[in-house]
mmCIF file of N, CA and C in Angstrom:
data_model
loop_
_atom_site.group_PDB
_atom_site.id
_atom_site.type_symbol
_atom_site.label_atom_id
_atom_site.label_comp_id
_atom_site.label_asym_id
_atom_site.label_seq_id
_atom_site.Cartn_x
_atom_site.Cartn_y
_atom_site.Cartn_z
ATOM 1 N N MET A 6 0.854 -1.178 0.000
ATOM 2 C CA MET A 6 0.000 0.000 0.000
ATOM 3 C C MET A 6 0.893 1.232 0.000
ATOM 4 N N SER A 7 0.557 2.195 -0.814
ATOM 5 C CA SER A 7 1.362 3.411 -0.902
ATOM 6 C C SER A 7 1.084 4.305 0.295
ATOM 7 N N GLY A 8 1.946 5.252 0.492
ATOM 8 C CA GLY A 8 1.785 6.183 1.585
ATOM 9 C C GLY A 8 0.885 7.353 1.241
ATOM 10 N N TYR A 9 0.208 7.297 0.104
ATOM 11 C CA TYR A 9 -0.620 8.413 -0.355
ATOM 12 C C TYR A 9 -2.089 8.256 0.000
ATOM 13 N N GLY A 10 -2.446 7.190 0.712
ATOM 14 C CA GLY A 10 -3.827 7.001 1.101
ATOM 15 C C GLY A 10 -4.712 6.448 -0.005
ATOM 16 N N HIS A 11 -4.108 5.964 -1.089
ATOM 17 C CA HIS A 11 -4.904 5.389 -2.167
ATOM 18 C C HIS A 11 -5.334 3.980 -1.790
ATOM 19 N N SER A 12 -6.510 3.608 -2.207
ATOM 20 C CA SER A 12 -6.996 2.258 -1.997
ATOM 21 C C SER A 12 -6.211 1.293 -2.874
ATOM 22 N N MET A 13 -6.081 0.083 -2.420
ATOM 23 C CA MET A 13 -5.424 -0.949 -3.217
ATOM 24 C C MET A 13 -6.328 -1.386 -4.368
ATOM 25 N N HIS A 14 -7.582 -1.020 -4.315
ATOM 26 C CA HIS A 14 -8.554 -1.440 -5.321
ATOM 27 C C HIS A 14 -9.086 -0.215 -6.057
ATOM 28 N N PRO A 15 -8.701 -0.046 -7.327
ATOM 29 C CA PRO A 15 -9.222 1.103 -8.085
ATOM 30 C C PRO A 15 -10.745 1.047 -8.149
ATOM 31 N N ARG A 16 -11.353 2.222 -8.182
ATOM 32 C CA ARG A 16 -12.818 2.319 -8.261
ATOM 33 C C ARG A 16 -13.197 3.143 -9.478
ATOM 34 N N PHE A 17 -14.340 2.802 -10.041
ATOM 35 C CA PHE A 17 -14.857 3.483 -11.216
ATOM 36 C C PHE A 17 -16.283 3.930 -10.935
ATOM 37 N N THR A 18 -16.642 5.103 -11.450
ATOM 38 C CA THR A 18 -18.018 5.565 -11.317
ATOM 39 C C THR A 18 -18.798 5.019 -12.499
ATOM 40 N N VAL A 19 -19.761 4.200 -12.181
ATOM 41 C CA VAL A 19 -20.539 3.497 -13.188
ATOM 42 C C VAL A 19 -21.760 4.328 -13.577
ATOM 43 N N ASP A 20 -22.055 4.369 -14.864
ATOM 44 C CA ASP A 20 -23.245 5.048 -15.387
ATOM 45 C C ASP A 20 -24.432 4.123 -15.143
ATOM 46 N N GLY A 21 -25.083 4.322 -13.997
ATOM 47 C CA GLY A 21 -26.167 3.443 -13.574
ATOM 48 C C GLY A 21 -27.280 3.270 -14.588
ATOM 49 N N PRO A 22 -27.817 4.353 -15.154
ATOM 50 C CA PRO A 22 -28.876 4.188 -16.150
ATOM 51 C C PRO A 22 -28.417 3.378 -17.368
ATOM 52 N N ALA A 23 -27.162 3.504 -17.746
ATOM 53 C CA ALA A 23 -26.651 2.710 -18.876
ATOM 54 C C ALA A 23 -26.586 1.232 -18.502
ATOM 55 N N VAL A 24 -26.206 0.948 -17.252
ATOM 56 C CA VAL A 24 -26.181 -0.435 -16.778
ATOM 57 C C VAL A 24 -27.593 -1.013 -16.816
ATOM 58 N N ARG A 25 -28.547 -0.248 -16.296
ATOM 59 C CA ARG A 25 -29.937 -0.709 -16.261
ATOM 60 C C ARG A 25 -30.465 -0.947 -17.681
ATOM 61 N N GLN A 26 -30.200 -0.014 -18.565
ATOM 62 C CA GLN A 26 -30.674 -0.138 -19.942
ATOM 63 C C GLN A 26 -30.092 -1.384 -20.610
ATOM 64 N N LEU A 27 -28.810 -1.634 -20.425
ATOM 65 C CA LEU A 27 -28.186 -2.805 -21.034
ATOM 66 C C LEU A 27 -28.711 -4.092 -20.406
ATOM 67 N N ARG A 28 -28.864 -4.099 -19.084
ATOM 68 C CA ARG A 28 -29.404 -5.283 -18.405
ATOM 69 C C ARG A 28 -30.783 -5.627 -18.942
ATOM 70 N N MET A 29 -31.619 -4.613 -19.075
ATOM 71 C CA MET A 29 -32.981 -4.840 -19.566
ATOM 72 C C MET A 29 -32.969 -5.254 -21.039
ATOM 73 N N ALA A 30 -32.084 -4.643 -21.840
ATOM 74 C CA ALA A 30 -31.988 -5.011 -23.257
ATOM 75 C C ALA A 30 -31.555 -6.470 -23.412
ATOM 76 N N ARG A 31 -30.764 -6.951 -22.463
ATOM 77 C CA ARG A 31 -30.308 -8.344 -22.493
ATOM 78 C C ARG A 31 -31.370 -9.296 -21.927
ATOM 79 N N GLY A 32 -32.463 -8.728 -21.392
ATOM 80 C CA GLY A 32 -33.534 -9.551 -20.830
ATOM 81 C C GLY A 32 -33.147 -10.211 -19.519
ATOM 82 N N LEU A 33 -32.260 -9.570 -18.767
ATOM 83 C CA LEU A 33 -31.767 -10.137 -17.514
ATOM 84 C C LEU A 33 -32.458 -9.496 -16.317
ATOM 85 N N GLU A 34 -32.764 -10.306 -15.338
ATOM 86 C CA GLU A 34 -33.363 -9.826 -14.092
ATOM 87 C C GLU A 34 -32.257 -9.329 -13.162
ATOM 88 N N MET A 35 -32.565 -8.298 -12.389
ATOM 89 C CA MET A 35 -31.598 -7.709 -11.479
ATOM 90 C C MET A 35 -31.042 -8.747 -10.508
ATOM 91 N N VAL A 36 -31.890 -9.575 -9.952
ATOM 92 C CA VAL A 36 -31.459 -10.568 -8.967
ATOM 93 C C VAL A 36 -30.485 -11.568 -9.602
ATOM 94 N N ASP A 37 -30.696 -11.934 -10.858
ATOM 95 C CA ASP A 37 -29.811 -12.877 -11.545
ATOM 96 C C ASP A 37 -28.452 -12.244 -11.836
ATOM 97 N N VAL A 38 -28.463 -10.992 -12.308
ATOM 98 C CA VAL A 38 -27.207 -10.292 -12.585
ATOM 99 C C VAL A 38 -26.411 -10.145 -11.296
ATOM 100 N N ALA A 39 -27.078 -9.702 -10.233
ATOM 101 C CA ALA A 39 -26.387 -9.509 -8.954
ATOM 102 C C ALA A 39 -25.756 -10.813 -8.477
ATOM 103 N N ALA A 40 -26.478 -11.900 -8.562
ATOM 104 C CA ALA A 40 -25.950 -13.194 -8.121
ATOM 105 C C ALA A 40 -24.739 -13.611 -8.956
ATOM 106 N N ARG A 41 -24.811 -13.414 -10.261
ATOM 107 C CA ARG A 41 -23.703 -13.803 -11.135
ATOM 108 C C ARG A 41 -22.475 -12.918 -10.936
ATOM 109 N N VAL A 42 -22.695 -11.646 -10.585
ATOM 110 C CA VAL A 42 -21.586 -10.729 -10.335
ATOM 111 C C VAL A 42 -21.001 -10.955 -8.939
ATOM 112 N N GLY A 43 -21.834 -11.447 -8.030
ATOM 113 C CA GLY A 43 -21.387 -11.669 -6.654
ATOM 114 C C GLY A 43 -21.634 -10.479 -5.756
ATOM 115 N N ILE A 44 -22.689 -9.717 -6.066
ATOM 116 C CA ILE A 44 -23.061 -8.560 -5.250
ATOM 117 C C ILE A 44 -24.508 -8.707 -4.825
ATOM 118 N N ASP A 45 -24.900 -7.892 -3.866
ATOM 119 C CA ASP A 45 -26.266 -7.887 -3.370
ATOM 120 C C ASP A 45 -27.188 -7.199 -4.379
ATOM 121 N N ARG A 46 -28.404 -7.701 -4.523
ATOM 122 C CA ARG A 46 -29.365 -7.100 -5.443
ATOM 123 C C ARG A 46 -29.632 -5.654 -5.082
ATOM 124 N N ALA A 47 -29.687 -5.346 -3.796
ATOM 125 C CA ALA A 47 -29.942 -3.966 -3.360
ATOM 126 C C ALA A 47 -28.809 -3.037 -3.801
ATOM 127 N N TYR A 48 -27.563 -3.530 -3.769
ATOM 128 C CA TYR A 48 -26.429 -2.722 -4.220
ATOM 129 C C TYR A 48 -26.542 -2.455 -5.719
ATOM 130 N N LEU A 49 -26.869 -3.485 -6.498
ATOM 131 C CA LEU A 49 -27.037 -3.296 -7.941
ATOM 132 C C LEU A 49 -28.155 -2.292 -8.214
ATOM 133 N N SER A 50 -29.216 -2.349 -7.440
ATOM 134 C CA SER A 50 -30.315 -1.397 -7.590
ATOM 135 C C SER A 50 -29.823 0.027 -7.340
ATOM 136 N N ARG A 51 -29.015 0.222 -6.299
ATOM 137 C CA ARG A 51 -28.472 1.558 -6.005
ATOM 138 C C ARG A 51 -27.536 2.022 -7.114
ATOM 139 N N VAL A 52 -26.740 1.104 -7.644
ATOM 140 C CA VAL A 52 -25.850 1.456 -8.760
ATOM 141 C C VAL A 52 -26.675 1.937 -9.939
ATOM 142 N N GLU A 53 -27.717 1.188 -10.302
ATOM 143 C CA GLU A 53 -28.541 1.538 -11.460
ATOM 144 C C GLU A 53 -29.265 2.864 -11.276
ATOM 145 N N CYS A 54 -29.610 3.184 -10.062
ATOM 146 C CA CYS A 54 -30.364 4.422 -9.798
ATOM 147 C C CYS A 54 -29.483 5.638 -9.545
ATOM 148 N N HIS A 55 -28.293 5.421 -9.033
ATOM 149 C CA HIS A 55 -27.502 6.549 -8.549
ATOM 150 C C HIS A 55 -26.093 6.660 -9.123
ATOM 151 N N SER A 56 -25.703 5.833 -10.058
ATOM 152 C CA SER A 56 -24.367 5.904 -10.661
ATOM 153 C C SER A 56 -23.273 5.902 -9.589
ATOM 154 N N LEU A 57 -23.221 4.838 -8.808
ATOM 155 C CA LEU A 57 -22.253 4.711 -7.723
ATOM 156 C C LEU A 57 -20.887 4.255 -8.220
ATOM 157 N N ARG A 58 -19.908 4.375 -7.331
ATOM 158 C CA ARG A 58 -18.570 3.867 -7.628
ATOM 159 C C ARG A 58 -18.507 2.395 -7.248
ATOM 160 N N MET A 59 -17.720 1.631 -8.008
ATOM 161 C CA MET A 59 -17.497 0.233 -7.669
ATOM 162 C C MET A 59 -16.061 -0.125 -7.983
ATOM 163 N N THR A 60 -15.595 -1.201 -7.362
ATOM 164 C CA THR A 60 -14.224 -1.624 -7.604
ATOM 165 C C THR A 60 -14.078 -2.108 -9.039
ATOM 166 N N ALA A 61 -12.850 -2.075 -9.505
ATOM 167 C CA ALA A 61 -12.557 -2.569 -10.852
ATOM 168 C C ALA A 61 -12.956 -4.032 -10.969
ATOM 169 N N ARG A 62 -12.704 -4.799 -9.937
ATOM 170 C CA ARG A 62 -13.054 -6.225 -9.955
ATOM 171 C C ARG A 62 -14.561 -6.416 -10.155
ATOM 172 N N THR A 63 -15.361 -5.659 -9.423
ATOM 173 C CA THR A 63 -16.817 -5.771 -9.554
ATOM 174 C C THR A 63 -17.264 -5.279 -10.925
ATOM 175 N N PHE A 64 -16.665 -4.183 -11.397
ATOM 176 C CA PHE A 64 -17.017 -3.662 -12.717
ATOM 177 C C PHE A 64 -16.704 -4.692 -13.800
ATOM 178 N N LEU A 65 -15.559 -5.323 -13.718
ATOM 179 C CA LEU A 65 -15.205 -6.336 -14.719
ATOM 180 C C LEU A 65 -16.145 -7.536 -14.663
ATOM 181 N N ALA A 66 -16.552 -7.934 -13.451
ATOM 182 C CA ALA A 66 -17.514 -9.027 -13.315
ATOM 183 C C ALA A 66 -18.857 -8.627 -13.920
ATOM 184 N N LEU A 67 -19.281 -7.380 -13.688
ATOM 185 C CA LEU A 67 -20.528 -6.883 -14.260
ATOM 186 C C LEU A 67 -20.467 -6.907 -15.786
ATOM 187 N N CYS A 68 -19.332 -6.467 -16.327
ATOM 188 C CA CYS A 68 -19.157 -6.496 -17.787
ATOM 189 C C CYS A 68 -19.175 -7.930 -18.310
ATOM 190 N N GLY A 69 -18.640 -8.857 -17.533
ATOM 191 C CA GLY A 69 -18.658 -10.263 -17.935
ATOM 192 C C GLY A 69 -20.063 -10.809 -18.052
ATOM 193 N N VAL A 70 -20.964 -10.283 -17.246
ATOM 194 C CA VAL A 70 -22.365 -10.731 -17.284
ATOM 195 C C VAL A 70 -23.151 -9.981 -18.359
ATOM 196 N N LEU A 71 -22.993 -8.646 -18.407
ATOM 197 C CA LEU A 71 -23.781 -7.838 -19.339
ATOM 198 C C LEU A 71 -23.222 -7.826 -20.760
ATOM 199 N N LYS A 72 -21.924 -8.098 -20.894
ATOM 200 C CA LYS A 72 -21.260 -8.157 -22.202
ATOM 201 C C LYS A 72 -21.522 -6.908 -23.078
ATOM 202 N N PRO A 73 -21.142 -5.729 -22.561
ATOM 203 C CA PRO A 73 -21.316 -4.513 -23.372
ATOM 204 C C PRO A 73 -20.371 -4.531 -24.568
ATOM 205 N N ASP A 74 -20.787 -3.901 -25.670
ATOM 206 C CA ASP A 74 -19.906 -3.793 -26.834
ATOM 207 C C ASP A 74 -18.637 -3.038 -26.466
ATOM 208 N N ASN A 75 -18.780 -1.991 -25.661
ATOM 209 C CA ASN A 75 -17.649 -1.191 -25.204
ATOM 210 C C ASN A 75 -17.834 -0.929 -23.709
ATOM 211 N N PRO A 76 -17.076 -1.605 -22.840
ATOM 212 C CA PRO A 76 -17.250 -1.413 -21.398
ATOM 213 C C PRO A 76 -17.164 0.044 -20.946
ATOM 214 N N ALA A 77 -16.396 0.873 -21.660
ATOM 215 C CA ALA A 77 -16.283 2.287 -21.278
ATOM 216 C C ALA A 77 -17.623 2.999 -21.367
ATOM 217 N N ASP A 78 -18.560 2.468 -22.152
ATOM 218 C CA ASP A 78 -19.883 3.076 -22.244
ATOM 219 C C ASP A 78 -20.661 2.961 -20.936
ATOM 220 N N LEU A 79 -20.211 2.091 -20.044
ATOM 221 C CA LEU A 79 -20.880 1.925 -18.753
ATOM 222 C C LEU A 79 -20.230 2.756 -17.649
ATOM 223 N N LEU A 80 -19.268 3.597 -18.031
ATOM 224 C CA LEU A 80 -18.574 4.439 -17.052
ATOM 225 C C LEU A 80 -18.926 5.897 -17.257
ATOM 226 N N LEU A 81 -18.840 6.651 -16.170
ATOM 227 C CA LEU A 81 -18.936 8.098 -16.258
ATOM 228 C C LEU A 81 -17.521 8.639 -16.263
ATOM 229 N N ALA A 82 -17.292 9.672 -17.046
ATOM 230 C CA ALA A 82 -15.985 10.318 -17.075
ATOM 231 C C ALA A 82 -15.737 10.988 -15.731
ATOM 232 N N ALA A 83 -14.496 11.311 -15.460
ATOM 233 C CA ALA A 83 -14.111 11.902 -14.177
ATOM 234 C C ALA A 83 -14.892 13.171 -13.867
ATOM 235 N N ASP A 84 -15.307 13.924 -14.902
ATOM 236 C CA ASP A 84 -16.031 15.169 -14.652
ATOM 237 C C ASP A 84 -17.542 14.968 -14.634
ATOM 238 N N GLY A 85 -17.992 13.690 -14.639
ATOM 239 C CA GLY A 85 -19.408 13.401 -14.543
ATOM 240 C C GLY A 85 -20.116 13.270 -15.875
ATOM 241 N N ARG A 86 -19.404 13.486 -16.993
ATOM 242 C CA ARG A 86 -20.039 13.322 -18.300
ATOM 243 C C ARG A 86 -20.400 11.863 -18.501
ATOM 244 N N GLU A 87 -21.441 11.620 -19.275
ATOM 245 C CA GLU A 87 -21.814 10.245 -19.581
ATOM 246 C C GLU A 87 -20.831 9.663 -20.571
ATOM 247 N N GLY A 88 -20.517 8.377 -20.383
ATOM 248 C CA GLY A 88 -19.646 7.673 -21.311
ATOM 249 C C GLY A 88 -18.210 8.139 -21.216
ATOM 250 N N ALA A 89 -17.351 7.266 -20.798
ATOM 251 C CA ALA A 89 -15.931 7.601 -20.735
ATOM 252 C C ALA A 89 -15.338 7.486 -22.127
ATOM 253 N N THR A 90 -14.374 8.322 -22.408
ATOM 254 C CA THR A 90 -13.703 8.253 -23.702
ATOM 255 C C THR A 90 -12.520 7.316 -23.602
ATOM 256 N N LYS A 91 -11.949 6.944 -24.743
ATOM 257 C CA LYS A 91 -10.752 6.110 -24.718
ATOM 258 C C LYS A 91 -9.658 6.799 -23.925
ATOM 259 N N GLY A 92 -9.522 8.105 -24.098
ATOM 260 C CA GLY A 92 -8.514 8.846 -23.360
ATOM 261 C C GLY A 92 -8.744 8.758 -21.863
ATOM 262 N N ASP A 93 -10.007 8.840 -21.434
ATOM 263 C CA ASP A 93 -10.325 8.710 -20.019
ATOM 264 C C ASP A 93 -9.919 7.333 -19.512
ATOM 265 N N ALA A 94 -10.242 6.299 -20.301
ATOM 266 C CA ALA A 94 -9.927 4.927 -19.894
ATOM 267 C C ALA A 94 -8.420 4.740 -19.797
ATOM 268 N N HIS A 95 -7.669 5.274 -20.766
ATOM 269 C CA HIS A 95 -6.222 5.143 -20.720
ATOM 270 C C HIS A 95 -5.649 5.910 -19.538
ATOM 271 N N ALA A 96 -6.190 7.062 -19.247
ATOM 272 C CA ALA A 96 -5.724 7.845 -18.104
ATOM 273 C C ALA A 96 -5.979 7.090 -16.811
ATOM 274 N N ARG A 97 -7.151 6.450 -16.694
ATOM 275 C CA ARG A 97 -7.449 5.676 -15.497
ATOM 276 C C ARG A 97 -6.484 4.509 -15.357
ATOM 277 N N GLN A 98 -6.229 3.810 -16.473
ATOM 278 C CA GLN A 98 -5.322 2.671 -16.414
ATOM 279 C C GLN A 98 -3.938 3.124 -15.984
ATOM 280 N N ALA A 99 -3.459 4.217 -16.525
ATOM 281 C CA ALA A 99 -2.134 4.723 -16.167
ATOM 282 C C ALA A 99 -2.108 5.137 -14.701
ATOM 283 N N HIS A 100 -3.168 5.799 -14.264
ATOM 284 C CA HIS A 100 -3.248 6.262 -12.887
ATOM 285 C C HIS A 100 -3.275 5.092 -11.916
ATOM 286 N N ASP A 101 -3.952 4.002 -12.292
ATOM 287 C CA ASP A 101 -4.155 2.876 -11.395
ATOM 288 C C ASP A 101 -2.985 1.896 -11.369
ATOM 289 N N ARG A 102 -2.029 2.056 -12.291
ATOM 290 C CA ARG A 102 -0.870 1.161 -12.302
ATOM 291 C C ARG A 102 0.000 1.435 -11.085
ATOM 292 N N PRO A 103 0.487 0.358 -10.437
ATOM 293 C CA PRO A 103 1.415 0.558 -9.321
ATOM 294 C C PRO A 103 2.625 1.365 -9.770
ATOM 295 N N GLY A 104 3.054 2.300 -8.968
ATOM 296 C CA GLY A 104 4.214 3.113 -9.281
ATOM 297 C C GLY A 104 3.926 4.242 -10.247
ATOM 298 N N SER A 105 2.654 4.422 -10.599
ATOM 299 C CA SER A 105 2.290 5.477 -11.540
ATOM 300 C C SER A 105 2.601 6.839 -10.958
ATOM 301 N N ARG A 106 3.066 7.749 -11.802
ATOM 302 C CA ARG A 106 3.342 9.116 -11.366
ATOM 303 C C ARG A 106 2.283 10.078 -11.888
ATOM 304 N N THR A 107 1.209 9.525 -12.470
ATOM 305 C CA THR A 107 0.189 10.411 -13.052
ATOM 306 C C THR A 107 -0.850 10.840 -12.027
ATOM 307 N N GLY A 108 -0.939 10.145 -10.905
ATOM 308 C CA GLY A 108 -1.937 10.482 -9.907
ATOM 309 C C GLY A 108 -1.465 11.581 -8.987
ATOM 310 N N PRO A 109 -2.317 12.013 -8.042
ATOM 311 C CA PRO A 109 -1.932 13.063 -7.091
ATOM 312 C C PRO A 109 -0.820 12.568 -6.185
ATOM 313 N N HIS A 110 0.077 13.462 -5.833
ATOM 314 C CA HIS A 110 1.214 13.087 -4.992
ATOM 315 C C HIS A 110 1.199 13.845 -3.700
#
């Protein structure tokens, strides 16, 4: 763990309405998605309604279940805009790498 107070687990702000729309388009029930991702149904409900942050591990599991064409479409950009851009995704990856110098110091 670094001395900067960063979590060992990167977190992403998920575009809740986009998650809900994709889940429904796939014909999946909330309880089934939550069980397959390994989270509580109530948490998934809060994510879909409020665009909450989740760990990278949970986000990747969610993508594994929902199978979005572009996982970045399920993220909010750092400034709250809908849909993260490739640049945003690359910046997050660089920031989240151990030893990265791109984050706050």
